Short mmCIF file of C-alpha atoms in Angstrom, two decimals:
data_model
loop_
_atom_site.label_atom_id
_atom_site.label_comp_id
_atom_site.label_asym_id
_atom_site.label_seq_id
_atom_site.Cartn_x
_atom_site.Cartn_y
_atom_site.Cartn_z
CA UNK A 15 0.01 0.00 -0.13
CA UNK A 16 1.48 3.48 -0.94
CA UNK A 17 1.78 5.72 2.03
CA UNK A 18 -0.45 8.43 0.23
CA UNK A 19 -3.62 6.77 -0.49
CA UNK A 20 -5.35 9.94 -1.02
CA UNK A 21 -3.66 10.03 -4.47
CA UNK A 22 -5.33 6.60 -5.38
CA UNK A 23 -8.74 7.64 -3.75
CA UNK A 24 -8.93 10.77 -5.81
CA UNK A 25 -7.73 9.32 -9.11
CA UNK A 26 -10.63 6.85 -9.09
CA UNK A 27 -13.17 9.47 -8.15
CA UNK A 28 -12.14 11.80 -10.93
CA UNK A 29 -12.03 8.90 -13.45
CA UNK A 30 -15.79 8.09 -12.72
CA UNK A 31 -16.83 11.56 -12.74
CA UNK A 32 -15.00 12.19 -16.07
CA UNK A 33 -16.91 9.30 -17.73
CA UNK A 34 -20.34 10.20 -16.37
CA UNK A 35 -21.70 13.59 -15.63
CA UNK A 36 -24.66 12.32 -13.57
CA UNK A 37 -22.44 10.87 -11.13
CA UNK A 38 -22.84 12.66 -7.76
CA UNK A 39 -20.11 12.64 -4.99
CA UNK A 40 -21.03 13.08 -1.23
CA UNK A 41 -17.91 13.82 1.00
CA UNK A 42 -17.98 12.68 4.70
CA UNK A 43 -15.65 15.11 6.02
CA UNK A 44 -13.02 13.71 8.81
CA UNK A 45 -14.22 10.18 8.44
CA UNK A 46 -12.09 7.75 10.24
CA UNK A 47 -11.91 4.11 10.12
CA UNK A 48 -10.56 1.19 12.41
CA UNK A 49 -7.40 0.78 10.65
CA UNK A 50 -3.99 2.26 11.78
CA UNK A 51 -0.51 0.89 11.44
CA UNK A 52 0.37 0.87 15.21
CA UNK A 53 -1.50 -2.42 16.34
CA UNK A 54 -1.02 -4.58 13.16
CA UNK A 55 2.49 -3.83 12.26
CA UNK A 56 0.89 -2.90 8.94
CA UNK A 57 1.95 -0.33 6.19
CA UNK A 58 1.89 3.52 7.22
CA UNK A 59 -0.64 5.54 5.63
CA UNK A 60 -1.42 9.27 5.52
CA UNK A 61 -4.72 10.69 4.55
CA UNK A 62 -6.95 13.50 5.12
CA UNK A 63 -9.69 11.25 6.59
CA UNK A 64 -12.53 12.15 4.14
CA UNK A 65 -14.46 9.65 2.73
CA UNK A 66 -16.15 10.11 -0.77
CA UNK A 67 -19.42 8.26 -1.69
CA UNK A 68 -20.27 7.82 -5.18
CA UNK A 69 -23.98 8.24 -5.99
CA UNK A 70 -25.08 6.57 -9.20
CA UNK A 71 -28.75 6.54 -8.67
CA UNK A 72 -29.17 8.96 -11.63
CA UNK A 73 -27.39 6.96 -14.11
CA UNK A 74 -29.59 5.32 -16.87
CA UNK A 75 -28.54 1.83 -17.92
CA UNK A 76 -28.20 1.24 -21.69
CA UNK A 77 -30.61 -1.12 -22.97
CA UNK A 78 -28.12 -2.72 -25.24
CA UNK A 79 -26.03 -3.78 -22.32
CA UNK A 80 -27.25 -7.00 -20.75
CA UNK A 81 -26.43 -7.33 -17.12
CA UNK A 82 -25.07 -10.40 -15.66
CA UNK A 83 -27.65 -12.74 -13.78
CA UNK A 84 -27.30 -12.42 -10.09
CA UNK A 85 -26.23 -15.86 -8.40
CA UNK A 86 -28.09 -15.14 -5.28
CA UNK A 87 -30.08 -12.77 -3.20
CA UNK A 88 -28.68 -9.45 -2.10
CA UNK A 89 -30.08 -8.16 0.98
CA UNK A 90 -29.34 -4.46 0.68
CA UNK A 91 -31.76 -1.67 1.46
CA UNK A 92 -29.34 1.20 1.54
CA UNK A 93 -30.49 4.26 -0.63
CA UNK A 94 -27.63 6.68 -1.57
CA UNK A 95 -29.47 9.29 -3.62
CA UNK A 96 -31.63 10.51 -0.70
CA UNK A 97 -30.52 11.70 2.69
CA UNK A 98 -32.37 11.49 5.92
CA UNK A 99 -33.98 14.46 7.50
CA UNK A 100 -31.45 16.78 9.41
CA UNK A 101 -28.63 14.88 7.81
CA UNK A 102 -25.94 17.76 8.24
CA UNK A 103 -27.12 18.17 11.72
CA UNK A 104 -26.80 14.63 12.64
CA UNK A 105 -23.49 14.21 11.29
CA UNK A 106 -22.40 17.51 12.96
CA UNK A 107 -23.65 16.01 16.41
CA UNK A 108 -21.87 12.64 15.63
CA UNK A 109 -18.49 14.47 14.90
CA UNK A 110 -18.67 16.71 17.76
CA UNK A 111 -18.73 14.09 20.41
CA UNK A 112 -15.80 13.86 22.86
CA UNK A 113 -13.26 10.95 22.19
CA UNK A 114 -13.22 8.54 24.83
CA UNK A 115 -9.62 9.59 25.60
CA UNK A 116 -10.70 12.92 26.60
CA UNK A 117 -13.36 11.69 28.87
CA UNK A 118 -11.47 9.00 30.41
CA UNK A 119 -8.37 11.11 30.88
CA UNK A 120 -10.44 13.82 32.39
CA UNK A 121 -12.03 11.49 34.89
CA UNK A 122 -8.47 10.06 35.76
CA UNK A 123 -7.29 13.80 36.32
CA UNK A 124 -10.19 14.55 38.88
CA UNK A 125 -9.32 10.97 40.32
CA UNK A 126 -5.84 11.97 40.70
CA UNK A 127 -6.81 15.39 42.27
CA UNK A 128 -8.83 13.20 44.88
CA UNK A 129 -5.70 11.06 45.63
CA UNK A 130 -4.03 14.48 46.27
CA UNK A 131 -6.52 15.70 48.47
CA UNK A 132 -6.53 12.16 50.33
CA UNK A 133 -2.53 12.52 50.68
CA UNK A 134 -3.18 15.96 52.34
CA UNK A 135 -5.69 14.56 54.73
CA UNK A 136 -3.31 11.73 55.77
CA UNK A 137 -0.53 14.29 56.19
CA UNK A 138 -2.77 16.58 58.06
CA UNK A 139 -3.83 13.72 60.49
CA UNK A 140 -0.33 12.94 61.47
CA UNK A 141 0.95 16.52 61.26
CA UNK A 142 3.16 16.57 64.40
CA UNK A 143 4.94 13.31 63.27
CA UNK A 144 5.18 14.61 60.01
CA UNK A 145 6.90 17.64 61.11
CA UNK A 146 9.49 15.60 63.31
CA UNK A 147 10.35 13.44 60.29
CA UNK A 148 10.94 16.39 58.08
CA UNK A 149 13.05 18.21 60.52
CA UNK A 150 15.12 15.19 60.95
CA UNK A 151 15.70 14.42 57.31
CA UNK A 152 16.57 18.07 56.35
CA UNK A 153 18.38 19.11 59.61
CA UNK A 154 15.88 22.05 60.28
CA UNK A 155 14.00 23.21 63.30
CA UNK A 156 10.19 22.54 63.72
CA UNK A 157 9.22 25.77 62.94
CA UNK A 158 10.90 25.88 59.52
CA UNK A 159 9.45 22.32 58.85
CA UNK A 160 5.98 23.55 59.57
CA UNK A 161 6.44 26.69 57.26
CA UNK A 162 7.79 24.49 54.60
CA UNK A 163 4.91 21.86 54.93
CA UNK A 164 2.26 24.63 55.05
CA UNK A 165 3.71 26.22 51.82
CA UNK A 166 3.52 22.44 50.05
CA UNK A 167 0.13 21.97 51.26
CA UNK A 168 -0.93 25.56 49.73
CA UNK A 169 0.69 24.59 46.64
CA UNK A 170 -1.19 21.21 46.24
CA UNK A 171 -4.50 23.24 46.97
CA UNK A 172 -3.71 25.46 44.20
CA UNK A 173 -2.81 22.58 41.92
CA UNK A 174 -5.84 20.76 42.57
CA UNK A 175 -7.96 23.86 41.61
CA UNK A 176 -5.92 24.47 38.44
CA UNK A 177 -6.36 20.69 37.33
CA UNK A 178 -10.06 20.84 37.76
CA UNK A 179 -10.22 24.15 35.64
CA UNK A 180 -8.02 22.76 33.08
CA UNK A 181 -10.19 19.41 32.90
CA UNK A 182 -13.24 21.76 32.41
CA UNK A 183 -11.29 23.81 29.52
CA UNK A 184 -10.15 20.41 27.93
CA UNK A 185 -13.73 19.19 27.86
CA UNK A 186 -14.67 22.30 25.76
CA UNK A 187 -11.85 21.47 23.33
CA UNK A 188 -8.98 23.65 24.37
CA UNK A 189 -5.59 22.32 23.06
CA UNK A 190 -3.52 24.44 25.61
CA UNK A 191 -5.48 22.91 28.54
CA UNK A 192 -4.49 19.41 27.19
CA UNK A 193 -0.83 20.23 26.92
CA UNK A 194 -0.94 22.10 30.28
CA UNK A 195 -2.54 18.87 31.75
CA UNK A 196 0.15 16.59 30.10
CA UNK A 197 2.88 19.15 31.71
CA UNK A 198 1.09 18.57 34.99
CA UNK A 199 1.07 14.86 34.80
CA UNK A 200 4.75 14.65 33.78
CA UNK A 201 5.69 16.81 36.84
CA UNK A 202 3.67 14.79 38.98
CA UNK A 203 5.29 11.68 37.97
CA UNK A 204 8.68 12.99 38.44
CA UNK A 205 8.30 14.36 41.80
CA UNK A 206 6.03 11.73 43.18
CA UNK A 207 8.64 9.02 42.08
CA UNK A 208 11.15 11.13 44.08
CA UNK A 209 8.85 11.22 46.93
CA UNK A 210 8.65 7.53 47.16
CA UNK A 211 12.41 6.92 47.57
CA UNK A 212 12.40 8.73 50.80
CA UNK A 213 10.96 7.19 54.12
CA UNK A 214 9.08 3.97 54.67
CA UNK A 215 6.16 2.74 53.01
CA UNK A 216 2.87 4.07 54.72
CA UNK A 217 -0.56 5.03 53.76
CA UNK A 218 0.76 8.43 52.24
CA UNK A 219 3.38 6.55 50.01
CA UNK A 220 0.73 4.02 48.75
CA UNK A 221 -1.51 7.08 47.57
CA UNK A 222 1.63 8.52 45.74
CA UNK A 223 2.08 4.94 44.02
CA UNK A 224 -1.54 4.79 42.98
CA UNK A 225 -1.17 8.56 41.82
CA UNK A 226 1.90 7.80 39.82
CA UNK A 227 0.00 5.05 37.89
CA UNK A 228 -2.92 7.31 37.24
CA UNK A 229 -0.80 10.15 36.03
CA UNK A 230 1.03 7.65 33.64
CA UNK A 231 -2.50 6.54 32.16
CA UNK A 232 -3.47 10.32 31.80
CA UNK A 233 -0.27 10.87 29.64
CA UNK A 234 -1.23 8.16 27.37
CA UNK A 235 -4.58 9.24 26.93
CA UNK A 236 -4.12 12.85 26.45
CA UNK A 237 -1.28 12.16 23.99
CA UNK A 238 -3.26 9.98 21.60
CA UNK A 239 -4.27 10.82 18.06
CA UNK A 240 -7.85 11.18 19.05
CA UNK A 241 -7.29 13.69 22.07
CA UNK A 242 -4.90 15.79 20.07
CA UNK A 243 -7.15 16.02 17.17
CA UNK A 244 -10.20 17.06 19.07
CA UNK A 245 -8.42 19.85 20.61
CA UNK A 246 -6.59 21.13 17.67
CA UNK A 247 -9.94 21.49 15.58
CA UNK A 248 -11.81 23.34 18.28
#
């Protein structure tokens, strides 16, 4: 298969149209198929995604041409020369639907925010113990540790609010929100992975491990072709 399959498609369409002026062509913009080269190790293809449909209902058959006899019954009730009522509106609604990658990724980002809130609650419940641990690790006094942890808690609150706002913008089709959430997920993976290497495994660390996995899935979903295309065309 040639990589640029649009050339072959357009050649066939133009050949049919040049031979008969009664042929009508309907273009389904941004039509996508189930084929891509990543799963099946097949040939790489490049296409604009449009699907032309040839309408030959207005062509009159030549009486001198004898058609071959059908060998079996063909159950086909498709009518190509008529469109259903509100055809354009229906297509618009179908193609404006958000892809699963956007919806699932947005849900996972909300879940990650809940994990952050849960981690903060765990830290608040054992605040004196956490202060002592931080002071011993960093070699600072309790007041400095309290100030540092308070600033981190405030930053986490702002981060959760920003994530929720960005998810809302992403669902509306913002490409910048998608890239921002990818950056947040990448930063979270790096910082949380470093945090796991410090101290013993406890409830807070377990939440961090789960949060790392969630952010990795978010990165995979938001970097998919469907998510990128949905936000770029808005």
